[in-house]
Coordinates of C-alpha atoms in Angstrom, one line a residue:
Chain A
M249 CA -163.8 -137.8 -25.6
S250 CA -162.7 -138.5 -22.0
D251 CA -163.5 -141.7 -20.2
A252 CA -166.4 -141.2 -17.9
P253 CA -165.9 -142.5 -14.3
V254 CA -167.7 -145.8 -13.9
D255 CA -170.1 -144.5 -11.3
A256 CA -170.9 -141.2 -12.9
V257 CA -174.3 -140.6 -14.4
V258 CA -173.9 -140.4 -18.1
A259 CA -176.3 -137.8 -19.5
P260 CA -177.6 -138.7 -22.9
R261 CA -175.8 -136.6 -25.6
V262 CA -178.3 -134.3 -27.0
T263 CA -177.2 -132.6 -30.2
P264 CA -179.1 -129.4 -30.8
V265 CA -180.4 -129.3 -34.3
T266 CA -178.8 -126.2 -36.0
S267 CA -180.1 -125.2 -39.4
E268 CA -177.6 -125.0 -42.2
F269 CA -178.2 -121.2 -42.4
D270 CA -177.4 -120.7 -38.7
R271 CA -174.4 -123.0 -38.8
D272 CA -172.9 -121.3 -41.8
T273 CA -173.6 -117.8 -40.7
A274 CA -172.4 -118.3 -37.1
V275 CA -169.8 -115.9 -35.7
R276 CA -167.6 -116.3 -32.6
A277 CA -166.4 -113.3 -30.7
R278 CA -162.6 -113.2 -30.5
E279 CA -162.6 -110.0 -28.6
P280 CA -165.1 -107.1 -28.2
G281 CA -166.2 -106.0 -31.7
V282 CA -164.1 -108.6 -33.5
Y283 CA -165.6 -111.9 -34.7
E284 CA -164.5 -115.0 -36.5
A285 CA -166.5 -116.8 -39.1
R286 CA -166.0 -119.9 -41.2
L287 CA -167.6 -119.2 -44.6
S288 CA -169.1 -122.2 -46.1
P289 CA -168.7 -123.4 -49.7
G290 CA -172.3 -124.5 -49.4
W291 CA -173.4 -121.0 -50.4
A292 CA -171.5 -120.6 -53.6
I293 CA -172.8 -119.8 -57.0
G294 CA -170.1 -121.1 -59.3
K295 CA -166.8 -120.0 -57.7
A296 CA -168.1 -117.1 -55.8
L297 CA -169.8 -117.1 -52.4
N298 CA -173.3 -115.5 -52.6
G299 CA -173.4 -111.8 -51.6
G300 CA -176.6 -112.2 -49.7
Y301 CA -175.2 -115.0 -47.6
L302 CA -172.1 -113.0 -46.9
L303 CA -174.2 -110.0 -45.9
S304 CA -176.1 -112.3 -43.4
V305 CA -172.8 -113.3 -41.8
L306 CA -171.7 -109.7 -41.5
A307 CA -175.1 -108.7 -40.2
R308 CA -175.0 -111.3 -37.5
A309 CA -171.6 -110.0 -36.3
L310 CA -172.9 -106.4 -36.3
G311 CA -176.0 -107.4 -34.4
E312 CA -173.7 -108.9 -31.7
A313 CA -171.6 -105.7 -31.6
L314 CA -174.4 -103.2 -31.4
P315 CA -177.0 -102.9 -28.6
H316 CA -179.8 -103.4 -31.1
Q317 CA -180.1 -106.7 -32.9
D318 CA -182.2 -106.2 -36.1
P319 CA -180.7 -104.6 -39.2
F320 CA -183.1 -101.8 -40.3
T321 CA -181.0 -100.5 -43.2
I322 CA -177.7 -102.1 -44.2
S323 CA -175.4 -101.4 -47.1
A324 CA -172.5 -103.7 -48.3
H325 CA -169.8 -102.8 -50.8
Y326 CA -168.1 -105.9 -52.2
L327 CA -164.4 -105.1 -52.8
T328 CA -162.8 -108.4 -53.9
A329 CA -164.0 -111.9 -54.1
T330 CA -164.6 -113.7 -50.8
V331 CA -163.6 -117.3 -50.6
A332 CA -164.8 -120.1 -48.4
G333 CA -162.9 -120.7 -45.1
P334 CA -161.9 -118.5 -42.2
A335 CA -162.8 -114.8 -42.1
V336 CA -162.5 -112.1 -39.5
I337 CA -165.1 -109.4 -39.1
R338 CA -164.0 -106.1 -37.4
T339 CA -166.8 -103.8 -36.3
D340 CA -166.9 -100.1 -35.4
T341 CA -169.7 -98.4 -33.6
A342 CA -170.7 -95.0 -34.9
R343 CA -173.5 -94.2 -32.5
T344 CA -175.7 -96.0 -30.0
G345 CA -179.1 -94.5 -29.3
R346 CA -182.3 -95.4 -27.5
T347 CA -184.1 -96.8 -30.5
V348 CA -181.4 -97.3 -33.1
S349 CA -177.6 -97.7 -33.3
T350 CA -175.2 -97.4 -36.3
G351 CA -172.0 -99.2 -37.1
S352 CA -169.6 -100.3 -39.7
A353 CA -168.1 -103.7 -40.3
G354 CA -165.3 -105.1 -42.5
L355 CA -164.8 -108.7 -43.5
F356 CA -161.1 -109.7 -43.8
Q357 CA -159.4 -112.8 -45.1
A358 CA -155.8 -113.8 -45.2
D359 CA -154.0 -112.4 -48.3
G360 CA -151.4 -115.2 -48.6
N361 CA -148.6 -112.9 -47.6
G362 CA -149.1 -113.0 -43.8
G363 CA -151.5 -110.1 -43.9
E364 CA -155.2 -109.7 -44.4
T365 CA -157.3 -108.1 -47.1
E366 CA -160.7 -106.4 -46.7
R367 CA -163.2 -108.2 -48.9
I368 CA -166.5 -106.5 -47.9
R369 CA -167.3 -103.3 -46.0
V370 CA -170.7 -102.7 -44.5
L371 CA -172.5 -99.7 -43.0
A372 CA -175.8 -100.3 -41.1
T373 CA -178.3 -98.9 -38.7
Y374 CA -179.9 -101.4 -36.3
G375 CA -183.1 -101.3 -34.2
D376 CA -185.7 -103.5 -32.6
L377 CA -188.2 -104.6 -35.2
A378 CA -190.6 -106.0 -32.6
G379 CA -190.8 -102.5 -31.1
L380 CA -192.2 -100.9 -34.2
S381 CA -195.8 -99.7 -34.2
D382 CA -198.3 -101.9 -36.0
D383 CA -199.6 -99.0 -38.1
V384 CA -199.2 -100.4 -41.6
R385 CA -200.2 -98.3 -44.5
T386 CA -198.3 -100.0 -47.2
S387 CA -199.8 -99.1 -50.6
A388 CA -197.6 -101.6 -52.5
E389 CA -199.3 -104.9 -53.4
P390 CA -197.8 -108.4 -53.4
P391 CA -196.4 -109.4 -56.7
A392 CA -198.6 -111.4 -59.1
I393 CA -196.6 -114.6 -58.9
T394 CA -197.4 -118.2 -60.0
P395 CA -198.5 -120.4 -57.1
L396 CA -195.5 -122.2 -55.5
E397 CA -196.5 -125.7 -56.6
K398 CA -196.5 -124.6 -60.3
C399 CA -193.1 -122.9 -60.2
F400 CA -189.8 -124.5 -61.3
R401 CA -187.1 -125.9 -59.1
P402 CA -183.5 -125.5 -60.2
T403 CA -183.4 -129.2 -60.7
D404 CA -186.2 -128.9 -63.2
H405 CA -183.7 -127.4 -65.6
P406 CA -183.2 -129.4 -68.8
D407 CA -179.5 -130.0 -67.7
G408 CA -180.8 -131.5 -64.4
T409 CA -178.7 -131.4 -61.3
Q410 CA -175.4 -130.7 -63.0
S411 CA -176.3 -127.0 -63.5
V412 CA -177.6 -126.4 -60.1
P413 CA -175.5 -123.9 -58.2
E414 CA -174.2 -125.3 -54.8
M415 CA -176.2 -122.6 -52.9
A416 CA -179.4 -123.8 -54.5
R417 CA -179.1 -127.0 -52.5
R418 CA -179.4 -125.0 -49.3
L419 CA -182.7 -123.5 -50.5
D420 CA -186.1 -124.5 -51.6
L421 CA -186.2 -122.1 -54.5
R422 CA -189.1 -122.0 -56.9
I423 CA -188.9 -119.8 -60.0
D424 CA -191.9 -118.4 -61.7
P425 CA -192.3 -119.9 -65.2
G426 CA -192.9 -116.4 -66.4
T427 CA -189.3 -115.5 -65.5
S428 CA -187.7 -118.8 -66.5
G429 CA -187.4 -118.4 -70.3
W430 CA -183.6 -117.9 -69.9
A431 CA -183.3 -121.5 -68.7
L432 CA -184.7 -122.7 -72.0
G433 CA -182.7 -120.4 -74.2
A434 CA -185.5 -118.0 -74.6
P435 CA -185.0 -115.0 -72.3
S436 CA -188.0 -112.7 -72.1
H437 CA -185.9 -109.4 -72.4
R438 CA -187.9 -108.1 -69.5
G439 CA -185.9 -107.1 -66.5
E440 CA -187.8 -109.3 -64.1
M441 CA -187.2 -112.3 -61.8
R442 CA -189.8 -113.8 -59.4
G443 CA -189.8 -116.8 -57.2
W444 CA -190.5 -118.4 -53.8
F445 CA -187.7 -118.6 -51.2
A446 CA -187.4 -120.9 -48.3
L447 CA -184.5 -122.7 -46.6
A448 CA -184.2 -126.4 -47.7
D449 CA -184.0 -127.7 -44.1
G450 CA -187.2 -125.9 -43.1
R451 CA -185.7 -123.2 -40.9
E452 CA -188.2 -120.3 -40.8
P453 CA -187.3 -116.9 -42.1
D454 CA -185.9 -114.1 -39.9
P455 CA -184.4 -110.7 -40.4
L456 CA -180.9 -112.2 -41.1
S457 CA -182.2 -114.7 -43.7
L458 CA -184.1 -111.9 -45.4
L459 CA -180.6 -110.5 -46.3
T460 CA -179.9 -113.8 -48.2
A461 CA -183.4 -113.9 -49.8
V462 CA -182.9 -110.6 -51.6
D463 CA -179.9 -112.0 -53.5
A464 CA -180.9 -115.6 -53.9
L465 CA -182.8 -115.6 -57.2
P466 CA -181.1 -115.9 -60.6
P467 CA -180.0 -112.6 -62.0
T468 CA -182.6 -110.5 -63.9
G469 CA -179.7 -110.2 -66.3
F470 CA -180.4 -113.7 -67.5
E471 CA -183.9 -112.7 -68.7
L472 CA -182.3 -109.6 -70.3
G473 CA -180.2 -111.9 -72.4
L474 CA -176.9 -111.3 -70.5
T475 CA -174.6 -114.2 -69.9
G476 CA -171.7 -114.7 -67.5
W477 CA -171.1 -113.3 -64.1
L478 CA -172.8 -110.1 -63.0
P479 CA -170.9 -109.2 -59.8
T480 CA -172.6 -107.2 -57.1
V481 CA -170.8 -103.9 -56.5
E482 CA -173.1 -102.8 -53.7
L483 CA -176.3 -104.1 -52.0
T484 CA -178.6 -102.1 -49.7
V485 CA -181.4 -103.8 -47.8
H486 CA -184.2 -102.3 -45.7
V487 CA -185.7 -104.8 -43.3
R488 CA -189.1 -103.4 -42.4
A489 CA -190.7 -106.2 -40.3
R490 CA -190.0 -109.6 -38.8
P491 CA -191.2 -112.1 -41.4
A492 CA -194.1 -114.5 -40.6
P493 CA -193.3 -118.2 -40.8
G494 CA -193.6 -119.8 -44.3
P495 CA -192.3 -119.3 -47.7
L496 CA -191.3 -115.8 -49.0
R497 CA -192.2 -114.3 -52.3
V498 CA -189.3 -112.5 -53.9
S499 CA -189.8 -110.1 -56.9
V500 CA -186.9 -108.5 -58.6
T501 CA -186.9 -105.7 -61.2
T502 CA -184.3 -104.1 -63.4
R503 CA -185.1 -100.9 -65.3
N504 CA -181.8 -99.2 -65.8
L505 CA -179.3 -101.4 -67.7
A506 CA -176.9 -98.8 -69.0
G507 CA -173.2 -98.1 -69.2
G508 CA -172.1 -101.5 -68.1
Y509 CA -174.1 -101.5 -64.9
L510 CA -177.6 -102.4 -63.9
E511 CA -179.7 -102.1 -60.7
E512 CA -181.8 -104.9 -59.2
D513 CA -184.7 -103.9 -57.0
A514 CA -186.0 -106.8 -54.8
E515 CA -189.1 -106.9 -52.7
V516 CA -189.7 -109.7 -50.2
W517 CA -193.3 -110.5 -49.1
D518 CA -194.0 -112.9 -46.3
S519 CA -196.9 -115.3 -45.9
A520 CA -199.0 -112.7 -44.1
D521 CA -198.7 -110.4 -47.2
R522 CA -196.4 -108.0 -45.4
L523 CA -193.7 -106.2 -47.4
V524 CA -190.9 -107.3 -45.1
A525 CA -187.8 -106.2 -47.0
Q526 CA -186.8 -104.0 -49.9
S527 CA -183.4 -104.0 -51.5
R528 CA -181.5 -102.4 -54.4
Q529 CA -178.1 -103.6 -55.7
L530 CA -175.8 -102.2 -58.2
A531 CA -174.2 -104.9 -60.4
R532 CA -171.6 -104.8 -63.1
T533 CA -172.3 -106.4 -66.5
Chain B
M105 CA -152.0 -57.9 -49.5
S106 CA -148.3 -57.0 -50.1
D107 CA -147.3 -53.8 -51.7
A108 CA -146.4 -54.4 -55.4
P109 CA -143.2 -52.9 -56.5
V110 CA -143.8 -49.7 -58.5
D111 CA -142.5 -51.1 -61.7
A112 CA -144.3 -54.5 -61.5
V113 CA -147.1 -55.3 -63.9
V114 CA -150.3 -55.4 -61.9
A115 CA -152.6 -58.1 -63.3
P116 CA -156.2 -57.2 -63.2
R117 CA -157.9 -58.9 -60.3
V118 CA -160.3 -61.5 -61.7
T119 CA -162.8 -62.9 -59.2
P120 CA -163.9 -66.3 -60.4
V121 CA -167.7 -66.6 -60.2
T122 CA -168.4 -69.5 -57.9
S123 CA -171.8 -70.9 -57.7
E124 CA -173.6 -71.1 -54.3
F125 CA -173.5 -74.8 -54.5
D126 CA -169.8 -75.0 -55.1
R127 CA -169.1 -72.4 -52.5
D128 CA -171.2 -74.1 -49.9
T129 CA -170.0 -77.7 -50.6
A130 CA -166.3 -76.7 -50.8
V131 CA -163.8 -78.7 -48.8
R132 CA -160.2 -77.9 -47.9
A133 CA -157.6 -80.6 -47.2
R134 CA -156.2 -80.2 -43.7
E135 CA -154.0 -83.3 -44.2
P136 CA -154.2 -86.3 -46.4
G137 CA -157.7 -87.8 -46.1
V138 CA -159.0 -85.1 -43.7
Y139 CA -161.0 -82.2 -44.9
E140 CA -162.5 -79.1 -43.5
A141 CA -165.9 -77.7 -44.5
R142 CA -168.0 -74.7 -43.6
L143 CA -171.6 -75.9 -43.7
S144 CA -173.9 -73.1 -44.9
P145 CA -177.3 -72.2 -43.2
G146 CA -178.4 -71.4 -46.8
W147 CA -179.3 -75.1 -47.2
A148 CA -181.5 -75.5 -44.2
I149 CA -185.1 -76.8 -44.1
G150 CA -186.4 -75.3 -40.9
K151 CA -183.7 -75.9 -38.3
A152 CA -182.0 -78.8 -40.1
L153 CA -179.5 -78.8 -42.9
N154 CA -180.8 -80.8 -45.9
G155 CA -179.5 -84.3 -46.0
G156 CA -178.8 -84.2 -49.7
Y157 CA -176.7 -81.0 -49.4
L158 CA -174.7 -82.7 -46.6
L159 CA -174.2 -85.8 -48.8
S160 CA -172.8 -83.5 -51.5
V161 CA -170.3 -82.1 -49.1
L162 CA -169.2 -85.5 -47.9
A163 CA -169.1 -86.8 -51.5
R164 CA -166.8 -83.9 -52.6
A165 CA -164.4 -84.8 -49.8
L166 CA -164.4 -88.5 -50.7
G167 CA -163.9 -87.7 -54.3
E168 CA -160.7 -85.8 -53.3
A169 CA -159.5 -88.6 -51.1
L170 CA -160.1 -91.5 -53.6
P171 CA -158.3 -91.9 -57.0
H172 CA -161.7 -91.9 -58.8
Q173 CA -163.8 -88.7 -58.7
D174 CA -167.4 -89.7 -59.4
P175 CA -169.7 -91.4 -56.8
F176 CA -171.2 -94.5 -58.4
T177 CA -173.0 -95.7 -55.3
I178 CA -173.0 -93.8 -52.0
S179 CA -174.8 -94.5 -48.7
A180 CA -175.1 -92.1 -45.8
H181 CA -176.4 -92.8 -42.3
Y182 CA -177.5 -89.7 -40.4
L183 CA -176.6 -90.1 -36.8
T184 CA -177.4 -86.8 -35.1
A185 CA -178.5 -83.4 -36.4
T186 CA -175.7 -81.5 -38.3
V187 CA -175.6 -77.7 -37.7
A188 CA -174.3 -74.9 -39.8
G189 CA -170.7 -74.0 -39.3
P190 CA -167.4 -75.8 -39.2
A191 CA -167.2 -79.5 -39.8
V192 CA -164.3 -82.0 -40.3
I193 CA -164.6 -84.9 -42.7
R194 CA -162.3 -87.9 -42.0
T195 CA -162.0 -90.4 -44.9
D196 CA -160.8 -94.0 -45.0
T197 CA -159.9 -95.8 -48.2
A198 CA -161.1 -99.4 -48.3
R199 CA -159.7 -100.4 -51.7
T200 CA -158.4 -98.7 -54.8
G201 CA -158.8 -100.5 -58.1
R202 CA -158.3 -99.7 -61.8
T203 CA -162.0 -98.8 -62.5
V204 CA -163.5 -98.2 -59.1
S205 CA -162.4 -97.4 -55.5
T206 CA -164.2 -97.6 -52.2
G207 CA -164.0 -95.6 -49.0
S208 CA -165.8 -94.4 -45.9
A209 CA -166.2 -90.9 -44.6
G210 CA -167.4 -89.4 -41.3
L211 CA -168.5 -85.9 -40.8
F212 CA -167.7 -84.5 -37.3
Q213 CA -168.6 -81.4 -35.5
A214 CA -167.5 -79.9 -32.1
D215 CA -169.6 -81.4 -29.3
G216 CA -169.3 -78.4 -27.0
N217 CA -167.1 -80.2 -24.5
G218 CA -163.8 -79.9 -26.4
G219 CA -164.4 -83.1 -28.4
E220 CA -166.1 -83.9 -31.6
T221 CA -169.2 -85.9 -32.5
E222 CA -169.8 -87.9 -35.6
R223 CA -172.9 -86.6 -37.3
I224 CA -173.0 -88.6 -40.5
R225 CA -171.2 -91.7 -41.8
V226 CA -170.9 -92.6 -45.4
L227 CA -169.7 -95.6 -47.4
A228 CA -169.3 -95.3 -51.2
T229 CA -167.8 -96.7 -54.3
Y230 CA -166.4 -94.2 -56.9
G231 CA -165.5 -94.5 -60.5
D232 CA -165.2 -92.5 -63.7
L233 CA -168.6 -91.8 -65.2
A234 CA -167.1 -90.5 -68.4
G235 CA -165.4 -93.9 -68.9
L236 CA -168.7 -95.9 -69.0
S237 CA -169.8 -97.4 -72.2
D238 CA -172.6 -95.7 -74.1
D239 CA -174.7 -98.9 -74.4
V240 CA -177.9 -97.7 -72.8
R241 CA -180.8 -100.1 -72.6
T242 CA -182.8 -98.4 -69.9
S243 CA -186.4 -99.7 -70.0
A244 CA -187.6 -97.1 -67.5
E245 CA -189.5 -94.2 -69.0
P246 CA -189.3 -90.5 -67.8
P247 CA -192.0 -89.6 -65.4
A248 CA -195.2 -88.0 -66.7
I249 CA -194.7 -84.6 -65.2
T250 CA -196.4 -81.3 -65.8
P251 CA -194.3 -78.9 -68.0
L252 CA -192.0 -76.7 -66.0
E253 CA -193.7 -73.5 -66.7
K254 CA -197.0 -74.8 -65.3
C255 CA -195.5 -76.1 -62.1
F256 CA -195.6 -74.3 -58.7
R257 CA -192.8 -72.4 -57.2
P258 CA -192.5 -72.5 -53.4
T259 CA -193.3 -68.8 -53.4
D260 CA -196.6 -69.6 -55.1
H261 CA -197.7 -71.0 -51.7
P262 CA -200.7 -69.2 -50.3
D263 CA -198.5 -68.2 -47.3
G264 CA -196.1 -66.6 -49.8
T265 CA -192.4 -66.2 -49.0
Q266 CA -192.8 -66.7 -45.2
S267 CA -193.2 -70.4 -45.6
V268 CA -190.3 -70.9 -48.0
P269 CA -187.6 -73.0 -46.5
E270 CA -184.2 -71.3 -46.7
M271 CA -182.8 -74.0 -49.0
A272 CA -185.5 -73.3 -51.5
R273 CA -183.9 -69.9 -52.1
R274 CA -180.8 -71.7 -53.5
L275 CA -182.9 -73.6 -56.0
D276 CA -185.3 -73.1 -58.8
L277 CA -187.7 -75.7 -57.7
R278 CA -191.0 -76.3 -59.5
I279 CA -193.5 -78.7 -58.0
D280 CA -196.0 -80.6 -60.1
P281 CA -199.6 -79.4 -59.3
G282 CA -200.5 -83.0 -59.2
T283 CA -198.3 -83.4 -56.1
S284 CA -199.1 -80.0 -54.5
G285 CA -202.4 -80.8 -52.8
W286 CA -200.7 -80.8 -49.4
A287 CA -199.8 -77.1 -49.8
L288 CA -203.5 -76.3 -50.1
G289 CA -204.6 -78.5 -47.2
A290 CA -205.8 -81.3 -49.5
P291 CA -203.1 -84.0 -49.6
S292 CA -203.7 -86.6 -52.3
H293 CA -202.9 -89.6 -50.0
R294 CA -200.8 -90.9 -52.8
G295 CA -197.1 -91.4 -51.9
E296 CA -195.8 -89.3 -54.8
M297 CA -193.9 -86.1 -55.3
R298 CA -192.7 -84.7 -58.6
G299 CA -190.9 -81.6 -59.7
W300 CA -188.2 -79.9 -61.6
F301 CA -184.9 -79.1 -60.0
A302 CA -182.3 -76.5 -60.9
L303 CA -179.9 -74.3 -59.0
A304 CA -181.1 -70.8 -58.6
D305 CA -177.9 -69.2 -59.8
G306 CA -177.9 -71.2 -63.0
R307 CA -175.0 -73.6 -62.2
E308 CA -175.5 -76.7 -64.4
P309 CA -176.0 -80.1 -62.8
D310 CA -173.2 -82.5 -62.1
P311 CA -172.8 -85.8 -60.2
L312 CA -172.4 -83.9 -56.9
S313 CA -175.5 -81.8 -57.3
L314 CA -177.5 -84.9 -58.2
L315 CA -176.9 -86.0 -54.6
T316 CA -178.7 -82.8 -53.5
A317 CA -181.4 -83.2 -56.1
V318 CA -182.6 -86.5 -54.8
D319 CA -183.5 -85.0 -51.4
A320 CA -184.6 -81.6 -52.5
L321 CA -188.3 -82.0 -53.1
P322 CA -191.0 -81.7 -50.3
P323 CA -191.5 -85.1 -48.5
T324 CA -193.9 -87.6 -50.0
G325 CA -195.2 -87.7 -46.5
F326 CA -196.9 -84.4 -47.0
E327 CA -199.1 -85.9 -49.7
L328 CA -199.7 -88.9 -47.4
G329 CA -201.2 -86.5 -44.8
L330 CA -198.2 -86.7 -42.5
T331 CA -197.1 -83.5 -40.8
G332 CA -194.0 -82.5 -39.0
W333 CA -190.4 -83.6 -39.5
L334 CA -189.6 -86.8 -41.3
P335 CA -185.9 -87.2 -40.6
T336 CA -183.8 -89.3 -43.0
V337 CA -182.2 -92.3 -41.3
E338 CA -180.3 -93.4 -44.4
L339 CA -179.9 -92.3 -48.0
T340 CA -178.4 -94.4 -50.8
V341 CA -177.8 -92.9 -54.3
H342 CA -176.7 -94.5 -57.5
V343 CA -175.3 -92.0 -59.9
R344 CA -175.5 -93.7 -63.3
A345 CA -174.4 -90.9 -65.8
R346 CA -173.1 -87.3 -65.9
P347 CA -176.2 -85.2 -66.3
A348 CA -176.7 -83.1 -69.4
P349 CA -177.1 -79.4 -68.9
G350 CA -180.6 -78.1 -68.1
P351 CA -183.3 -78.7 -65.6
L352 CA -183.7 -82.1 -64.0
R353 CA -187.0 -83.9 -63.5
V354 CA -187.3 -85.6 -60.1
S355 CA -189.9 -88.2 -59.3
V356 CA -190.3 -89.6 -55.8
T357 CA -192.5 -92.5 -54.7
T358 CA -193.4 -94.0 -51.3
R359 CA -195.1 -97.5 -51.2
N360 CA -194.2 -98.8 -47.8
L361 CA -195.4 -96.5 -45.0
A362 CA -195.4 -98.8 -42.0
G363 CA -194.2 -99.2 -38.5
G364 CA -193.2 -95.6 -38.1
Y365 CA -190.9 -95.6 -41.1
L366 CA -191.3 -95.0 -44.8
E367 CA -189.1 -95.3 -47.9
E368 CA -188.7 -92.6 -50.6
D369 CA -187.5 -93.8 -54.0
A370 CA -186.3 -91.0 -56.2
E371 CA -185.5 -91.0 -59.9
V372 CA -183.6 -88.1 -61.6
W373 CA -184.0 -87.6 -65.3
D374 CA -181.9 -85.1 -67.2
S375 CA -182.8 -82.9 -70.3
A376 CA -181.6 -85.7 -72.6
D377 CA -184.1 -88.1 -71.1
R378 CA -181.4 -90.1 -69.4
L379 CA -182.1 -91.7 -66.0
V380 CA -179.0 -90.2 -64.3
A381 CA -179.6 -91.1 -60.7
Q382 CA -181.7 -93.4 -58.6
S383 CA -182.0 -93.2 -54.8
R384 CA -183.8 -94.7 -51.8
Q385 CA -184.0 -93.3 -48.4
L386 CA -185.4 -94.6 -45.2
A387 CA -187.1 -91.9 -43.1
R388 CA -188.8 -92.0 -39.7
T389 CA -192.3 -90.7 -39.2

């Protein structure tokens, strides 16, 4: 900090309040199409950074690179484990149109030998969600989910705070008792996981945080009696509307556990009962 | 053809029988990672080449470029309309591993000004389906579908053969009467389409033809009372097993028609009651 001249007007220092999500998904343009990020260990599950969080970072960069700002449909392939710390995102525009644009992005980190390794590759089409018509004929119904106040927080786990993944501290996550049997050693053997999602610091949802929401719940694999890590091979998210303020309901289903892989289908419903996002991921068991 | 020496043994010319699908999805390596294709008008629906057919062509090229040959999860973004005729596919390897590899591919066609335009961009992870464990715990059940012999052929349409899309002539497609109301001017207003899929010349299914199968049925939009073209923006397919020989059952569902877009979720079941492929596409209405 420099010394202010004695006669200068010293403006009060106003520190803008930035949410944890925005701070930890921020990107800085190094040059056109190339962005720097600092990935936060605050979004780790065990040793690995959460795939949805990483997708949000990549999506922010692509939204800067493309003339349209909202991801409509975005697919990520996770190549090798991404670690906390610096990362570079290199984008490539495939096509820019009047209503939508398409591009790719790769997230790179130093490989320890002076070079860089691509950790994640993304392909996405962006548009303007606010410009969509309000003709909504969704036939899907919101999930039957236990009211928020009756759901379990990760800290309600019998092991208490010691078993809470670091990322869970960034969230206000509430898991439906109907999909919590795994936490008590009694998995349901149904491929289902349901819960409420909000950010712990109260930041309201937006299209980028939806990309984190679809991958934030415990794995359906836990209810299917699987243990250990179930790494995501690929995750595709359709963002269909800007979410209304308030907590999100997330419902995840697995129906095809086979051959050492499983799919997780997630739906995200906002407080206005709108189906704002749908995703499917392929995970390895 | 050169003149054979008089005393040479002339081997009988054996012409291998190539299926229409293999002939029309063939690719030829121009140089490492770059392939040429000749896209066939035989796979058109109206003026547009079918998105699943195009995905099969791209997938064949990527399978040549990567060390693993079976698409496990593949996403395509359709940028501008692809026309019949020559195309170049340029691939880029993101990572090669022991069990899976990941790469991108772009399909380019001449733009009429001496350059080329990217029509479709793909991102995919490949593996070896035959190497997967046979531990199958799929909880999904095959669709309740009318027996094949009681389903409708496209030529059963009251308009007869004049309304049959060109691509339908490459297929033995049978549509469930329960999802055929649209053809008689009485759409069900349920977002469902079900049918049986086989190739007209009897070529058995394989992982590449599954990519065509997921996009081969009439659009669910027809049963929802929508008319006109419903272009695919993005299509993601999970191929979960090599299909057994015999006809495939395809069941498609739409639950989120909203804002000028809809999703189509397809499941493909083989003759051994295995859920061999799952897909989701985002289409514009």
